Coordinates of C-alpha atoms in Angstrom, one line a residue:
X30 CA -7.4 33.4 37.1
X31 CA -10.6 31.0 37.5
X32 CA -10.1 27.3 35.9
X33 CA -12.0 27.2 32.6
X34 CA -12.8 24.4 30.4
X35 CA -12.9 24.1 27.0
X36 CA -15.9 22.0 25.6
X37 CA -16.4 20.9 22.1
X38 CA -19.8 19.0 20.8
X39 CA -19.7 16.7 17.4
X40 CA -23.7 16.5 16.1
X41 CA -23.1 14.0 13.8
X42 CA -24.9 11.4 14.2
X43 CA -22.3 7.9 14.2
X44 CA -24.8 5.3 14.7
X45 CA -25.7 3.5 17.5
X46 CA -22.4 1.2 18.7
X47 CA -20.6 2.3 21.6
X48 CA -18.1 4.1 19.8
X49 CA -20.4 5.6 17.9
X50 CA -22.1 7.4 20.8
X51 CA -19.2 8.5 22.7
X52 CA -18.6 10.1 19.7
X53 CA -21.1 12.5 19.7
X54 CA -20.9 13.4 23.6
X55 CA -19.3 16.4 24.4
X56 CA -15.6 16.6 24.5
X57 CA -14.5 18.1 27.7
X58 CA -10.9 18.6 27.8
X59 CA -10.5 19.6 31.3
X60 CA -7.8 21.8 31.1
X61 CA -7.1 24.3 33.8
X62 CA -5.7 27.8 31.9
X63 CA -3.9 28.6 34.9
X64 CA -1.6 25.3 34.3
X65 CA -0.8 26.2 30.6
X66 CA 2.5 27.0 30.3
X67 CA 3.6 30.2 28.7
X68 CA 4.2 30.8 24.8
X69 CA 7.4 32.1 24.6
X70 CA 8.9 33.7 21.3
X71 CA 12.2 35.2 20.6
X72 CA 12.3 35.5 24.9
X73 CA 9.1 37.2 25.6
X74 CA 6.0 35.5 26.7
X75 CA 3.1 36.1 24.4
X76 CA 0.0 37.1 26.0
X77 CA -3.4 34.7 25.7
X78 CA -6.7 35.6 26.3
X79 CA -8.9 33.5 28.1
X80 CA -11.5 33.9 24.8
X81 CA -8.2 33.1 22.7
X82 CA -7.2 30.2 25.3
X83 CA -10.6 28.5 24.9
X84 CA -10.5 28.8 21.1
X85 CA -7.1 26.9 20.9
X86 CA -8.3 23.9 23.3
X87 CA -11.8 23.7 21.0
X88 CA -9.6 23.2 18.2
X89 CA -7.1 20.8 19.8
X90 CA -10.7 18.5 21.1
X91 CA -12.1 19.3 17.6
X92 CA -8.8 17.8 15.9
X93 CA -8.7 14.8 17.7
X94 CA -12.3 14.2 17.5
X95 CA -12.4 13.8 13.7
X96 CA -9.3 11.9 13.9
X97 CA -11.0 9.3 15.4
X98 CA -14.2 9.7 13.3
X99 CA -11.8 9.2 10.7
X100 CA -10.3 6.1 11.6
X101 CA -13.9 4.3 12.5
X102 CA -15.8 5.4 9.2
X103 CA -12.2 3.9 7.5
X104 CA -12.9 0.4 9.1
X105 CA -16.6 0.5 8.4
X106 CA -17.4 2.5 5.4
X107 CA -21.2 2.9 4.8
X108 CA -20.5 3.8 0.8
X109 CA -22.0 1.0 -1.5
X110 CA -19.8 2.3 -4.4
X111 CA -16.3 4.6 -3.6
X112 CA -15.2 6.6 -6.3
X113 CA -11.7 6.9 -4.1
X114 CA -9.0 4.8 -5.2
X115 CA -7.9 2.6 -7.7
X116 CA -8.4 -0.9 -7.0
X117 CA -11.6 -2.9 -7.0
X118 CA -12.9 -3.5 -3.2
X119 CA -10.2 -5.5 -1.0
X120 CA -11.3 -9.2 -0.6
X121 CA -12.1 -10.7 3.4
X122 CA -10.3 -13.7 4.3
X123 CA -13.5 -15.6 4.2
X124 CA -14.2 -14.4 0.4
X125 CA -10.8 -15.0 -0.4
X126 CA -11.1 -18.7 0.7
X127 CA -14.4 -19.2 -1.1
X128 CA -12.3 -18.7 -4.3
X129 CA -10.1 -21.6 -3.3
X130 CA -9.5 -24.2 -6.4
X131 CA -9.8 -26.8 -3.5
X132 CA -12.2 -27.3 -0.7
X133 CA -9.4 -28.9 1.5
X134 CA -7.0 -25.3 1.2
X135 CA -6.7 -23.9 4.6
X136 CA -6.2 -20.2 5.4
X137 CA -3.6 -20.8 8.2
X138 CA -0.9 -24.1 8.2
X139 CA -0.6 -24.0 12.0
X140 CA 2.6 -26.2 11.5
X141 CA 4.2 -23.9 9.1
X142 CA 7.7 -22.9 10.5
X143 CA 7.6 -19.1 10.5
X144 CA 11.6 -18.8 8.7
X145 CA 12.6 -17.1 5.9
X146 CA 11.3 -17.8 2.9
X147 CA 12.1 -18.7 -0.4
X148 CA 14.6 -15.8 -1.5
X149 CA 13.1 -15.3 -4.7
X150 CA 9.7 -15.9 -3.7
X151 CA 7.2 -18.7 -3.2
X152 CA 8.3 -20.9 -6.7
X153 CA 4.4 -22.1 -6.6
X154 CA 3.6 -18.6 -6.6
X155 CA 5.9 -17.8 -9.0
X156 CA 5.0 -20.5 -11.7
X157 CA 1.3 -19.2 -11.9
X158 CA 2.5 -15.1 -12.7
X159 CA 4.8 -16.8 -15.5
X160 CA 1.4 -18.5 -16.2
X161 CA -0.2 -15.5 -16.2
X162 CA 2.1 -13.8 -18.7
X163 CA 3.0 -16.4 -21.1
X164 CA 1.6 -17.0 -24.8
X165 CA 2.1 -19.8 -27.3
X166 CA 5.2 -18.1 -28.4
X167 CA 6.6 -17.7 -25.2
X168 CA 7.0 -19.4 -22.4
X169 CA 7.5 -18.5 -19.1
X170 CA 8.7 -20.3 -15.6
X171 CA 9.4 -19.4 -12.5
X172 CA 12.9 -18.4 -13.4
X173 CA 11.4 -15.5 -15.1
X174 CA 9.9 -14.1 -12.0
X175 CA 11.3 -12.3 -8.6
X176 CA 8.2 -11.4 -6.1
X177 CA 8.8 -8.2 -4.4
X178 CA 6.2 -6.4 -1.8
X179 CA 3.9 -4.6 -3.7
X180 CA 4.4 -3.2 -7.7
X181 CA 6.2 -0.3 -5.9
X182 CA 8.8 -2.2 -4.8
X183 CA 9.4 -4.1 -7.9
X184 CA 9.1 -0.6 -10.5
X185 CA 11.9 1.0 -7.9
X186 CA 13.7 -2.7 -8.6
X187 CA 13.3 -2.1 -12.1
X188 CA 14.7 1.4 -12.6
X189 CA 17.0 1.5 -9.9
X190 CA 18.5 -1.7 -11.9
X191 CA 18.4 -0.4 -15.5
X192 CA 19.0 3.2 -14.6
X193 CA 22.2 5.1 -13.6
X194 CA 23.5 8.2 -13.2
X195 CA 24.4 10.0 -17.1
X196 CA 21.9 7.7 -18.4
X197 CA 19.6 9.1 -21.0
X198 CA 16.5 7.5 -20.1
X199 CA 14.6 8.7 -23.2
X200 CA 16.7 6.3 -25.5
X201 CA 17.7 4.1 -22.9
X202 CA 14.5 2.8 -21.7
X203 CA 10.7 3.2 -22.9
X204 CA 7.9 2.9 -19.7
X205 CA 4.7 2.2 -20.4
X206 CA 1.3 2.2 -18.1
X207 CA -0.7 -0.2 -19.7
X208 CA -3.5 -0.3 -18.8
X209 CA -3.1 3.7 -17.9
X210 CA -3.8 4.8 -14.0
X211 CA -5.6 7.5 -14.0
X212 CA -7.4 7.5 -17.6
X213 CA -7.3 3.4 -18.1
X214 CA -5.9 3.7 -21.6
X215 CA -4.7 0.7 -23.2
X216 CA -2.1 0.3 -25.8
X217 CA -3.1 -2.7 -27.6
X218 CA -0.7 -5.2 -29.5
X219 CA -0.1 -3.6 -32.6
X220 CA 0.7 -0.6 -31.1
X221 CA 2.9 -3.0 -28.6
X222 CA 4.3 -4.6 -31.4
X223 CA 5.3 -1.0 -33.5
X224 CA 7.3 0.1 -30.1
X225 CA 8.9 -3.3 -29.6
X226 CA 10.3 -3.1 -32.8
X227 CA 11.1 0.5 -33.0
X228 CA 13.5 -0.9 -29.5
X229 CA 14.8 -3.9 -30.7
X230 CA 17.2 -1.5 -33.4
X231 CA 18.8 0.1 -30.7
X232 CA 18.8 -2.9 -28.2
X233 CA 16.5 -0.7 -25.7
X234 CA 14.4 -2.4 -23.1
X235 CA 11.0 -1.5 -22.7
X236 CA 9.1 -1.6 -19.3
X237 CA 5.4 -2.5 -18.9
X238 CA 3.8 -1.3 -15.7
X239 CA 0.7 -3.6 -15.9
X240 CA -0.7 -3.6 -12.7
X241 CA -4.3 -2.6 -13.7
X242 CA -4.2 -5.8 -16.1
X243 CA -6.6 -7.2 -17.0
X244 CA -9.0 -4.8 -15.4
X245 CA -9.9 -4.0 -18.9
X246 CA -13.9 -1.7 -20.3
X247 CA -13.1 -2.8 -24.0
X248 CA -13.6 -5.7 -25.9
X249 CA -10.1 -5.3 -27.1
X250 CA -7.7 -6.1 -24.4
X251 CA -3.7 -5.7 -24.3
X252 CA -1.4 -8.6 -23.7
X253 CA 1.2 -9.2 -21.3
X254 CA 4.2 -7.0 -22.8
X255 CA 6.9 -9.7 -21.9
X256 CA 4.1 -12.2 -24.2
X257 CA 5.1 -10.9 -27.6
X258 CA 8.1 -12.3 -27.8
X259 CA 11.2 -9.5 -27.4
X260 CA 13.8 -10.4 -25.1
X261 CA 14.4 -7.2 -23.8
X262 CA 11.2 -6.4 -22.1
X263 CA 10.0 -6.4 -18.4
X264 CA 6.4 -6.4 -17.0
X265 CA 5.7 -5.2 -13.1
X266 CA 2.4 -6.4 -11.7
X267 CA 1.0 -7.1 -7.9
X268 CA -2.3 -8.6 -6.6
X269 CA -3.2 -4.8 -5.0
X270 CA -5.0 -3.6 -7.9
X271 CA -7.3 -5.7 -10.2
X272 CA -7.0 -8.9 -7.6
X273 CA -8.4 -7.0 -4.8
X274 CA -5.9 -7.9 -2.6
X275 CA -3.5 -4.8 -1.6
X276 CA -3.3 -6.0 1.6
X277 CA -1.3 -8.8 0.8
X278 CA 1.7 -6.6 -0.5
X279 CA 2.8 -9.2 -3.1
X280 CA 4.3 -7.9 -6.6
X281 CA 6.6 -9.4 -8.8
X282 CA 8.7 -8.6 -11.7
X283 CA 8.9 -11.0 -14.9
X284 CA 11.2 -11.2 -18.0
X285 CA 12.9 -13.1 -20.7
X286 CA 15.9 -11.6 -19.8
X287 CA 17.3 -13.8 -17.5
X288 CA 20.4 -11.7 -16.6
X289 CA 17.8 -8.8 -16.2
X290 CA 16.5 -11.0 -13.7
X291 CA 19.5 -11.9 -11.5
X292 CA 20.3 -8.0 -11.3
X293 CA 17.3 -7.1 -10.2
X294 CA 17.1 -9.8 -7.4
X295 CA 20.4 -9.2 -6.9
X296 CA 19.3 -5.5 -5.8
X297 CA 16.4 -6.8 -3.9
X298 CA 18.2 -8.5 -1.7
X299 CA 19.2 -5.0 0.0
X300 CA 15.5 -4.2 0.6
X301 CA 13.9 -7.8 0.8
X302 CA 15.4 -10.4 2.7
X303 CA 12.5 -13.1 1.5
X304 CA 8.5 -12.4 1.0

């Protein structure tokens, strides 16, 4: 059987970089049909056409092609507004350090020791989310607080902690998505307030996944959940969503209740050593 090649040719037009032209020059795989081993199934070796042969190998050039169109468009998109995803558009270091409350900050301590870190989490870091979630009534520090990687991390904390097998979540907790991902509904605070004290008679915790706060299109806005004063409340935020920073990975869980907080960074410790 004669060698034969399959060839596969991308027109799209990928700019000018170098990347971008070798992607639209023809593919040639180079594979020799006599060196393709046999399809065998249940014992018998299916017969390939050399037409059928050639169509497989395009395919196989084709798939990897668009791969790595894929994965150059991805690291320089050419969109001026995506309506993908749910988080405003991730911040450059550079932007990021433009934001700085001091001129002197530095992106990169060159003599920090690279350890373990604070088990908890960062108790700077920590004392500006109680910041962010405290009210006149109620006051927050960082002993309210446990920073997990990403809100993920901390709502699996959160119901993994609260949650066990037999419970009846209906009555046992009440989770809330405010503001809502995908509609951005917000349950404002006298809503907040008629739930809090439908809870408080039956001693039930209620959960707050807040992590599009405050990206908010009203004038009327919702506050923190753990703000209003009930004990038995939790809030789950990160810096992925309305901070523009999901690259980070930082999240964090914040409560009243401080033995709510030692179980769930009692449970972290099994996924997080230290962020």
């Amino acid at each position: 059987m004669p060698n034969l090649t399959a060839m596969v040719t991308l027109g799209v037009d990928y700019g000018t970089s170098t990347q971008g032209a070798s992607m639209a020059r023809t593919l040639d795989i180079g594979r020799s049909l006599t060196s393709v081993k046999p399809l065998i199934y249940r014992g018998e070796e299916l017969k390939c056409s050399r037409k059928l042969c050639r169509g497989i190998w395009g395919l196989y050039a084709l798939t990897i092609r668009l791969k790595k169109a894929n994965e150059i468009l991805l690291q320089k998109p050419r969109a001026r507004i995506g309506l993908y995803g749910s988080y405003a558009s991730a911040l450059s270091l550079n932007e990021l350090h433009k934001l700085a409350s001091s001129t002197n900050t530095t992106l990169l301590d060159p003599d920090l020791a690279l350890t373990y870190g604070t088990t908890l989490g960062s108790v700077r870091l920590r004392e500006r989310i109680a910041e962010l979630h405290s009210s006149p009534e109620v006051e927050l520090t960082a002993a309210n607080v446990v920073i997990t990687p990403g809100s993920s991390m901390a709502n699996h904390l959160v119901l993994a902690t609260l949650c066990g097998p037999g419970d009846h979540i209906i009555c046992g907790l009440t989770v809330a998505s405010n503001p809502n991902n995908p509609t951005g509904t917000v349950i404002l605070r006298d809503i907040l307030e008629q739930v809090l004290a439908l809870a408080q008679k039956d001693n039930i915790v209620v959960f707050s996944d807040e992590v599009f706060s405050p990206l908010f299109h009203t004038k009327d806005q919702a506050p923190p959940l753990v703000s209003l004063g009930s004990p038995r409340t939790l809030s789950t935020s990160s810096l992925s969503k309305a901070y523009a920073l999901p690259g980070i990975r930082i999240g964090w869980v914040v409560s009243q209740d401080k033995e709510i907080i030692h179980r769930v960074s009692a449970l972290r410790d099994y996924t997080t050593i230290s962020v």
